[in-house]
Amino acid sequence: MSDGPVRAGLSDTSSEDGIEQCMHLTPQDHLFVLTGAGISAESGLATFRGSGGLWNGHRVEQVATPEAWQADRELVWRFYSQRRRDASEAEPNAAHYALAKIELELGDRFYLCTQNVDDLHERAGSQRVHHMHGSLYESRCVRCDEPFADKALYETAMSLPVCEACRAAVRPHIVWFGETPLEMETIYRTLNRATVLLVVGTSGSVYPAAGLVHIANQQRTRTVYVGPEEPLNHEAFHEILLGTATEVLPSLFR
Ligand code: APR
């Protein structure tokens, strides 16, 4: 886009450009929401890039890749056990609740796709959440490949889980770097129907999620980003609403 995005800060409730931190949707609108780690930041869960991409001194690539799993399963399970613990101690925030509320109003005209593996959207009341990068509270056998609910913590070599049916290793049901996100066809099909793409709290650095805004632009869907700083793919958005998720979302659909 040649002119670049229109930016509005929190003070711009009605700026000279006529931009409001308020989104008016018509009965014809279909809203596609993509969330990232930033929406859970105010619930106390660390973002990836915000913490320098490090966990206990390890780069994310050392704990969130198939190679990491091959090299050190215990390390990988310690990382995800810690994240299970952190997420279960966190509570949904006003931004999660705002999205659950708009889903109630829009019904089938609303679609929530998250890169987050926590369950804060569900705990805020969202009914249908597409976790494109998997779920923290599911695991799967590397051989049987069927995900199952699992909230257990595996923090020692002795406690690493194996499949009850075939004794193969059980891994987190998480999409690691280098793996394909879940049900991309559904995402593309739903985005195709959307008239508005709202992206919240993601750095725009991990594909294919970061590419959804480009697809939306090709089909002339309105694209809006919400976050305290511009994402890497900021040039692709029509509008950027600068502010945290809890500052912007609760009043966005008023
Ligand atoms: N409200 C909204 N956005 C926020 C807030 C907040 N309170 N605090 C931080 N942010 C923004 C940051 O400005 C940053 O752009 O959230 C974004 C977080 O970026 P990342 O840490 O890169 O997280 P995300 O984009 O979700 O990562 C994508 O990468 O590590 C993989 O698979 C993992 O799903 C993850 C993917």
mmCIF file of C-alpha atoms and ligand atoms in Angstrom:
data_model
loop_
_atom_site.group_PDB
_atom_site.id
_atom_site.type_symbol
_atom_site.label_atom_id
_atom_site.label_comp_id
_atom_site.label_asym_id
_atom_site.label_seq_id
_atom_site.Cartn_x
_atom_site.Cartn_y
_atom_site.Cartn_z
ATOM 1 C CA MET A 1 0.000 0.000 0.000
ATOM 2 C CA SER A 2 1.581 3.225 -1.074
ATOM 3 C CA ASP A 3 0.309 5.572 1.643
ATOM 4 C CA GLY A 4 1.070 3.213 4.534
ATOM 5 C CA PRO A 5 -1.259 2.633 7.437
ATOM 6 C CA VAL A 6 -3.290 5.264 9.244
ATOM 7 C CA ARG A 7 -2.181 5.373 12.864
ATOM 8 C CA ALA A 8 -4.224 6.294 15.893
ATOM 9 C CA GLY A 9 -3.014 6.490 19.454
ATOM 10 C CA LEU A 10 -5.145 6.196 22.522
ATOM 11 C CA SER A 11 -5.575 9.924 22.802
ATOM 12 C CA ASP A 12 -7.054 9.904 19.301
ATOM 13 C CA THR A 13 -10.566 8.944 20.264
ATOM 14 C CA SER A 14 -11.578 11.359 17.546
ATOM 15 C CA SER A 15 -8.517 12.722 15.827
ATOM 16 C CA GLU A 16 -8.166 15.304 13.073
ATOM 17 C CA ASP A 17 -8.219 12.480 10.565
ATOM 18 C CA GLY A 18 -11.597 11.456 11.908
ATOM 19 C CA ILE A 19 -10.100 8.176 13.158
ATOM 20 C CA GLU A 20 -11.781 6.696 16.149
ATOM 21 C CA GLN A 21 -10.711 3.808 18.312
ATOM 22 C CA CYS A 22 -14.093 2.392 17.539
ATOM 23 C CA MET A 23 -15.042 -0.089 14.859
ATOM 24 C CA HIS A 24 -18.482 0.171 13.315
ATOM 25 C CA LEU A 25 -19.622 -3.134 11.866
ATOM 26 C CA THR A 26 -22.637 -3.499 9.596
ATOM 27 C CA PRO A 27 -24.853 -6.621 9.415
ATOM 28 C CA GLN A 28 -22.948 -7.522 6.239
ATOM 29 C CA ASP A 29 -19.553 -7.546 7.940
ATOM 30 C CA HIS A 30 -17.652 -10.725 8.709
ATOM 31 C CA LEU A 31 -14.926 -10.223 11.308
ATOM 32 C CA PHE A 32 -11.791 -12.390 11.328
ATOM 33 C CA VAL A 33 -9.640 -11.895 14.433
ATOM 34 C CA LEU A 34 -6.045 -13.081 14.707
ATOM 35 C CA THR A 35 -4.434 -12.872 18.140
ATOM 36 C CA GLY A 36 -0.850 -13.348 19.300
ATOM 37 C CA ALA A 37 1.079 -13.463 22.532
ATOM 38 C CA GLY A 38 0.438 -9.750 23.170
ATOM 39 C CA ILE A 39 -3.222 -10.344 24.057
ATOM 40 C CA SER A 40 -2.161 -12.523 26.984
ATOM 41 C CA ALA A 41 0.644 -10.170 28.106
ATOM 42 C CA GLU A 42 -1.642 -8.277 30.476
ATOM 43 C CA SER A 43 -2.660 -11.605 32.012
ATOM 44 C CA GLY A 44 0.968 -11.979 33.028
ATOM 45 C CA LEU A 45 2.135 -14.380 30.314
ATOM 46 C CA ALA A 46 5.434 -13.364 28.737
ATOM 47 C CA THR A 47 5.521 -12.712 25.000
ATOM 48 C CA PHE A 48 8.222 -14.437 22.941
ATOM 49 C CA ARG A 49 10.108 -11.524 21.466
ATOM 50 C CA GLY A 50 9.479 -9.385 24.569
ATOM 51 C CA SER A 51 11.582 -11.694 26.678
ATOM 52 C CA GLY A 52 14.311 -11.566 24.041
ATOM 53 C CA GLY A 53 13.134 -14.923 22.745
ATOM 54 C CA LEU A 54 14.767 -16.582 25.717
ATOM 55 C CA TRP A 55 13.549 -19.075 28.277
ATOM 56 C CA ASN A 56 15.914 -19.850 31.140
ATOM 57 C CA GLY A 57 18.793 -18.778 28.907
ATOM 58 C CA HIS A 58 17.674 -21.021 26.042
ATOM 59 C CA ARG A 59 16.697 -19.596 22.676
ATOM 60 C CA VAL A 60 13.116 -20.430 21.641
ATOM 61 C CA GLU A 61 14.596 -22.490 18.772
ATOM 62 C CA GLN A 62 16.306 -24.686 21.355
ATOM 63 C CA VAL A 63 13.001 -25.694 22.915
ATOM 64 C CA ALA A 64 10.336 -25.236 20.236
ATOM 65 C CA THR A 65 11.581 -27.161 17.224
ATOM 66 C CA PRO A 66 11.525 -30.820 16.107
ATOM 67 C CA GLU A 67 15.337 -30.722 16.367
ATOM 68 C CA ALA A 68 15.115 -29.676 20.015
ATOM 69 C CA TRP A 69 12.726 -32.572 20.647
ATOM 70 C CA GLN A 70 15.151 -35.030 19.066
ATOM 71 C CA ALA A 71 18.057 -33.583 21.038
ATOM 72 C CA ASP A 72 16.560 -33.200 24.522
ATOM 73 C CA ARG A 73 12.983 -34.301 25.284
ATOM 74 C CA GLU A 74 13.366 -33.576 28.957
ATOM 75 C CA LEU A 75 14.288 -29.931 28.259
ATOM 76 C CA VAL A 76 11.352 -29.541 25.882
ATOM 77 C CA TRP A 77 8.885 -31.024 28.392
ATOM 78 C CA ARG A 78 10.296 -28.857 31.203
ATOM 79 C CA PHE A 79 9.660 -25.796 29.033
ATOM 80 C CA TYR A 80 6.060 -26.779 28.233
ATOM 81 C CA SER A 81 5.376 -27.903 31.802
ATOM 82 C CA GLN A 82 6.440 -24.452 32.991
ATOM 83 C CA ARG A 83 4.164 -22.866 30.406
ATOM 84 C CA ARG A 84 1.262 -25.100 31.514
ATOM 85 C CA ARG A 85 1.857 -23.958 35.064
ATOM 86 C CA ASP A 86 2.103 -20.257 34.122
ATOM 87 C CA ALA A 87 -1.014 -20.355 31.953
ATOM 88 C CA SER A 88 -3.087 -22.172 34.562
ATOM 89 C CA GLU A 89 -2.189 -19.480 37.105
ATOM 90 C CA ALA A 90 -3.129 -16.658 34.704
ATOM 91 C CA GLU A 91 -6.615 -15.205 34.281
ATOM 92 C CA PRO A 92 -8.256 -13.891 31.102
ATOM 93 C CA ASN A 93 -8.109 -10.120 30.775
ATOM 94 C CA ALA A 94 -10.529 -7.476 29.463
ATOM 95 C CA ALA A 95 -9.333 -8.016 25.887
ATOM 96 C CA HIS A 96 -10.154 -11.738 25.960
ATOM 97 C CA TYR A 97 -13.592 -10.894 27.398
ATOM 98 C CA ALA A 98 -14.205 -8.224 24.738
ATOM 99 C CA LEU A 99 -13.668 -10.802 21.973
ATOM 100 C CA ALA A 100 -15.972 -13.306 23.670
ATOM 101 C CA LYS A 101 -18.647 -10.608 23.839
ATOM 102 C CA ILE A 102 -18.393 -9.660 20.168
ATOM 103 C CA GLU A 103 -18.599 -13.347 19.241
ATOM 104 C CA LEU A 104 -21.949 -13.523 21.051
ATOM 105 C CA GLU A 105 -23.203 -10.599 19.004
ATOM 106 C CA LEU A 106 -21.856 -11.638 15.607
ATOM 107 C CA GLY A 107 -22.286 -15.420 15.844
ATOM 108 C CA ASP A 108 -21.209 -17.033 12.570
ATOM 109 C CA ARG A 109 -19.948 -13.712 11.254
ATOM 110 C CA PHE A 110 -17.088 -13.914 13.754
ATOM 111 C CA TYR A 111 -14.004 -16.119 13.594
ATOM 112 C CA LEU A 112 -11.232 -16.231 16.177
ATOM 113 C CA CYS A 113 -7.880 -17.619 15.187
ATOM 114 C CA THR A 114 -5.077 -17.500 17.728
ATOM 115 C CA GLN A 115 -1.376 -18.228 17.606
ATOM 116 C CA ASN A 116 -1.516 -18.668 21.369
ATOM 117 C CA VAL A 117 -1.460 -22.082 22.940
ATOM 118 C CA ASP A 118 -2.952 -20.914 26.252
ATOM 119 C CA ASP A 119 -6.694 -21.316 26.940
ATOM 120 C CA LEU A 120 -7.458 -17.773 28.058
ATOM 121 C CA HIS A 121 -9.831 -17.105 25.139
ATOM 122 C CA GLU A 122 -11.899 -20.165 26.090
ATOM 123 C CA ARG A 123 -11.862 -19.236 29.767
ATOM 124 C CA ALA A 124 -13.153 -15.761 28.841
ATOM 125 C CA GLY A 125 -16.123 -17.428 27.142
ATOM 126 C CA SER A 126 -15.068 -17.659 23.487
ATOM 127 C CA GLN A 127 -16.939 -20.619 22.028
ATOM 128 C CA ARG A 128 -14.994 -21.436 18.898
ATOM 129 C CA VAL A 129 -11.269 -20.797 18.948
ATOM 130 C CA HIS A 130 -8.937 -22.012 16.235
ATOM 131 C CA HIS A 131 -5.522 -22.631 17.840
ATOM 132 C CA MET A 132 -3.368 -22.590 14.720
ATOM 133 C CA HIS A 133 -0.177 -23.309 16.714
ATOM 134 C CA GLY A 134 -1.697 -26.053 18.857
ATOM 135 C CA SER A 135 -2.833 -26.218 22.480
ATOM 136 C CA LEU A 136 -0.844 -26.206 25.676
ATOM 137 C CA TYR A 137 -3.275 -28.611 27.342
ATOM 138 C CA GLU A 138 -3.098 -31.309 24.703
ATOM 139 C CA SER A 139 -0.397 -33.895 23.969
ATOM 140 C CA ARG A 140 -0.073 -36.535 21.298
ATOM 141 C CA CYS A 141 1.783 -39.779 20.712
ATOM 142 C CA VAL A 142 4.440 -39.315 18.026
ATOM 143 C CA ARG A 143 3.265 -42.579 16.422
ATOM 144 C CA CYS A 144 -0.543 -42.638 16.913
ATOM 145 C CA ASP A 145 -0.686 -38.871 16.239
ATOM 146 C CA GLU A 146 -4.062 -38.393 17.992
ATOM 147 C CA PRO A 147 -4.173 -35.364 20.329
ATOM 148 C CA PHE A 148 -5.642 -35.906 23.807
ATOM 149 C CA ALA A 149 -6.340 -33.629 26.778
ATOM 150 C CA ASP A 150 -3.360 -33.457 29.116
ATOM 151 C CA LYS A 151 -2.657 -30.978 31.911
ATOM 152 C CA ALA A 152 0.141 -32.948 33.582
ATOM 153 C CA LEU A 153 3.604 -31.572 34.288
ATOM 154 C CA TYR A 154 6.612 -33.607 33.129
ATOM 155 C CA GLU A 155 9.702 -32.121 34.655
ATOM 156 C CA THR A 156 12.128 -34.968 35.175
ATOM 157 C CA ALA A 157 13.649 -37.622 32.921
ATOM 158 C CA MET A 158 11.793 -40.282 34.939
ATOM 159 C CA SER A 159 8.388 -38.696 34.391
ATOM 160 C CA LEU A 160 8.463 -38.252 30.592
ATOM 161 C CA PRO A 161 5.171 -39.575 29.156
ATOM 162 C CA VAL A 162 4.826 -42.544 26.803
ATOM 163 C CA CYS A 163 1.759 -43.694 24.867
ATOM 164 C CA GLU A 164 -0.331 -46.238 26.771
ATOM 165 C CA ALA A 165 -1.222 -48.000 23.524
ATOM 166 C CA CYS A 166 2.115 -48.274 21.725
ATOM 167 C CA ARG A 167 4.757 -47.070 24.228
ATOM 168 C CA ALA A 168 6.085 -44.448 21.788
ATOM 169 C CA ALA A 169 7.002 -40.992 23.124
ATOM 170 C CA VAL A 170 4.274 -38.450 23.828
ATOM 171 C CA ARG A 171 4.971 -34.852 22.767
ATOM 172 C CA PRO A 172 3.211 -31.525 23.352
ATOM 173 C CA HIS A 173 0.460 -30.869 20.775
ATOM 174 C CA ILE A 174 2.229 -27.679 19.715
ATOM 175 C CA VAL A 175 3.190 -26.526 16.240
ATOM 176 C CA TRP A 176 6.936 -26.004 16.422
ATOM 177 C CA PHE A 177 9.103 -23.884 14.134
ATOM 178 C CA GLY A 178 9.377 -25.675 10.825
ATOM 179 C CA GLU A 179 6.011 -27.483 11.251
ATOM 180 C CA THR A 180 2.762 -26.667 9.481
ATOM 181 C CA PRO A 181 0.083 -24.792 11.449
ATOM 182 C CA LEU A 182 -3.204 -26.615 12.009
ATOM 183 C CA GLU A 183 -6.057 -26.502 9.523
ATOM 184 C CA MET A 184 -4.728 -23.738 7.295
ATOM 185 C CA GLU A 185 -7.421 -24.535 4.715
ATOM 186 C CA THR A 186 -10.128 -23.537 7.203
ATOM 187 C CA ILE A 187 -8.261 -20.327 7.947
ATOM 188 C CA TYR A 188 -7.911 -19.370 4.287
ATOM 189 C CA ARG A 189 -11.539 -20.267 3.540
ATOM 190 C CA THR A 190 -12.833 -18.184 6.435
ATOM 191 C CA LEU A 191 -10.531 -15.263 5.696
ATOM 192 C CA ASN A 192 -11.875 -15.294 2.175
ATOM 193 C CA ARG A 193 -15.339 -14.432 3.544
ATOM 194 C CA ALA A 194 -14.077 -11.742 5.932
ATOM 195 C CA THR A 195 -14.706 -8.051 5.358
ATOM 196 C CA VAL A 196 -12.549 -7.019 8.337
ATOM 197 C CA LEU A 197 -9.304 -8.561 9.605
ATOM 198 C CA LEU A 198 -8.440 -7.482 13.147
ATOM 199 C CA VAL A 199 -4.970 -8.501 14.315
ATOM 200 C CA VAL A 200 -4.073 -8.125 17.990
ATOM 201 C CA GLY A 201 -0.725 -8.374 19.773
ATOM 202 C CA THR A 202 1.533 -10.231 17.376
ATOM 203 C CA SER A 203 4.951 -9.168 16.132
ATOM 204 C CA GLY A 204 4.189 -10.171 12.541
ATOM 205 C CA SER A 205 7.386 -12.188 12.386
ATOM 206 C CA VAL A 206 6.119 -15.768 12.136
ATOM 207 C CA TYR A 207 4.561 -17.064 8.925
ATOM 208 C CA PRO A 208 2.051 -18.077 7.678
ATOM 209 C CA ALA A 209 0.165 -16.094 10.375
ATOM 210 C CA ALA A 210 2.025 -12.895 9.482
ATOM 211 C CA GLY A 211 0.979 -13.352 5.856
ATOM 212 C CA LEU A 212 -2.786 -13.339 6.487
ATOM 213 C CA VAL A 213 -2.849 -9.543 6.251
ATOM 214 C CA HIS A 214 -1.380 -9.718 2.744
ATOM 215 C CA ILE A 215 -4.069 -12.174 1.650
ATOM 216 C CA ALA A 216 -6.731 -9.921 3.166
ATOM 217 C CA ASN A 217 -5.363 -6.953 1.250
ATOM 218 C CA GLN A 218 -5.520 -8.826 -2.041
ATOM 219 C CA GLN A 219 -9.246 -9.351 -1.512
ATOM 220 C CA ARG A 220 -9.788 -5.758 -0.294
ATOM 221 C CA THR A 221 -10.613 -6.697 3.270
ATOM 222 C CA ARG A 222 -10.175 -3.876 5.784
ATOM 223 C CA THR A 223 -7.113 -4.619 7.934
ATOM 224 C CA VAL A 224 -6.605 -3.254 11.440
ATOM 225 C CA TYR A 225 -3.773 -3.878 13.919
ATOM 226 C CA VAL A 226 -3.990 -3.348 17.698
ATOM 227 C CA GLY A 227 -0.891 -3.291 19.886
ATOM 228 C CA PRO A 228 1.449 -0.990 21.807
ATOM 229 C CA GLU A 229 4.026 -0.968 19.000
ATOM 230 C CA GLU A 230 3.990 -1.495 15.281
ATOM 231 C CA PRO A 231 4.425 -5.078 14.087
ATOM 232 C CA LEU A 232 7.123 -6.004 11.544
ATOM 233 C CA ASN A 233 4.488 -6.198 8.787
ATOM 234 C CA HIS A 234 2.965 -2.823 9.759
ATOM 235 C CA GLU A 235 3.052 -1.439 6.209
ATOM 236 C CA ALA A 236 0.414 -3.966 5.172
ATOM 237 C CA PHE A 237 -2.299 -2.649 7.505
ATOM 238 C CA HIS A 238 -4.865 0.001 6.655
ATOM 239 C CA GLU A 239 -5.095 1.099 10.280
ATOM 240 C CA ILE A 240 -2.896 0.715 13.336
ATOM 241 C CA LEU A 241 -4.424 1.387 16.736
ATOM 242 C CA LEU A 242 -1.558 1.942 19.136
ATOM 243 C CA GLY A 243 -2.359 0.818 22.660
ATOM 244 C CA THR A 244 -2.415 -2.355 24.686
ATOM 245 C CA ALA A 245 -5.076 -4.961 24.043
ATOM 246 C CA THR A 246 -7.004 -4.133 27.227
ATOM 247 C CA GLU A 247 -6.833 -0.423 26.490
ATOM 248 C CA VAL A 248 -8.214 -0.742 22.970
ATOM 249 C CA LEU A 249 -10.458 -3.817 22.634
ATOM 250 C CA PRO A 250 -13.127 -3.276 25.332
ATOM 251 C CA SER A 251 -14.324 -0.060 23.691
ATOM 252 C CA LEU A 252 -13.498 -0.958 20.089
ATOM 253 C CA PHE A 253 -16.917 -2.382 19.230
ATOM 254 C CA ARG A 254 -18.978 -0.018 21.297
HETATM 255 N N1 APR B 1 -1.326 -5.731 24.150
HETATM 256 C C1 APR B 1 -1.191 -5.987 22.829
HETATM 257 N N2 APR B 1 -0.014 -6.337 22.273
HETATM 258 C C2 APR B 1 1.055 -6.430 23.070
HETATM 259 C C3 APR B 1 0.990 -6.191 24.455
HETATM 260 C C4 APR B 1 -0.272 -5.816 24.999
HETATM 261 N N3 APR B 1 -0.436 -5.560 26.294
HETATM 262 N N4 APR B 1 2.229 -6.371 24.980
HETATM 263 C C5 APR B 1 3.026 -6.712 23.959
HETATM 264 N N5 APR B 1 2.327 -6.749 22.798
HETATM 265 C C6 APR B 1 2.796 -7.076 21.451
HETATM 266 C C7 APR B 1 4.243 -6.752 21.185
HETATM 267 O O1 APR B 1 4.366 -5.411 20.756
HETATM 268 C C8 APR B 1 4.602 -7.750 20.088
HETATM 269 O O2 APR B 1 4.393 -7.177 18.828
HETATM 270 O O3 APR B 1 2.688 -8.463 21.289
HETATM 271 C C9 APR B 1 3.599 -8.887 20.294
HETATM 272 C C10 APR B 1 4.210 -10.181 20.766
HETATM 273 O O4 APR B 1 5.045 -10.693 19.748
HETATM 274 P P1 APR B 1 5.714 -12.115 19.865
HETATM 275 O O5 APR B 1 6.351 -12.260 21.199
HETATM 276 O O6 APR B 1 6.578 -12.289 18.667
HETATM 277 O O7 APR B 1 4.495 -13.141 19.842
HETATM 278 P P2 APR B 1 3.702 -13.696 18.586
HETATM 279 O O8 APR B 1 3.692 -12.720 17.467
HETATM 280 O O9 APR B 1 2.392 -14.185 19.093
HETATM 281 O O10 APR B 1 4.594 -14.943 18.172
HETATM 282 C C11 APR B 1 4.176 -15.715 17.079
HETATM 283 O O11 APR B 1 5.991 -17.246 17.349
HETATM 284 O O12 APR B 1 7.246 -18.159 19.044
HETATM 285 C C12 APR B 1 6.315 -18.428 18.052
HETATM 286 O O13 APR B 1 4.627 -20.061 17.870
HETATM 287 C C13 APR B 1 5.045 -18.973 18.653
HETATM 288 O O14 APR B 1 2.760 -18.305 18.343
HETATM 289 C C14 APR B 1 4.071 -17.828 18.504
HETATM 290 C C15 APR B 1 4.593 -17.139 17.251
#
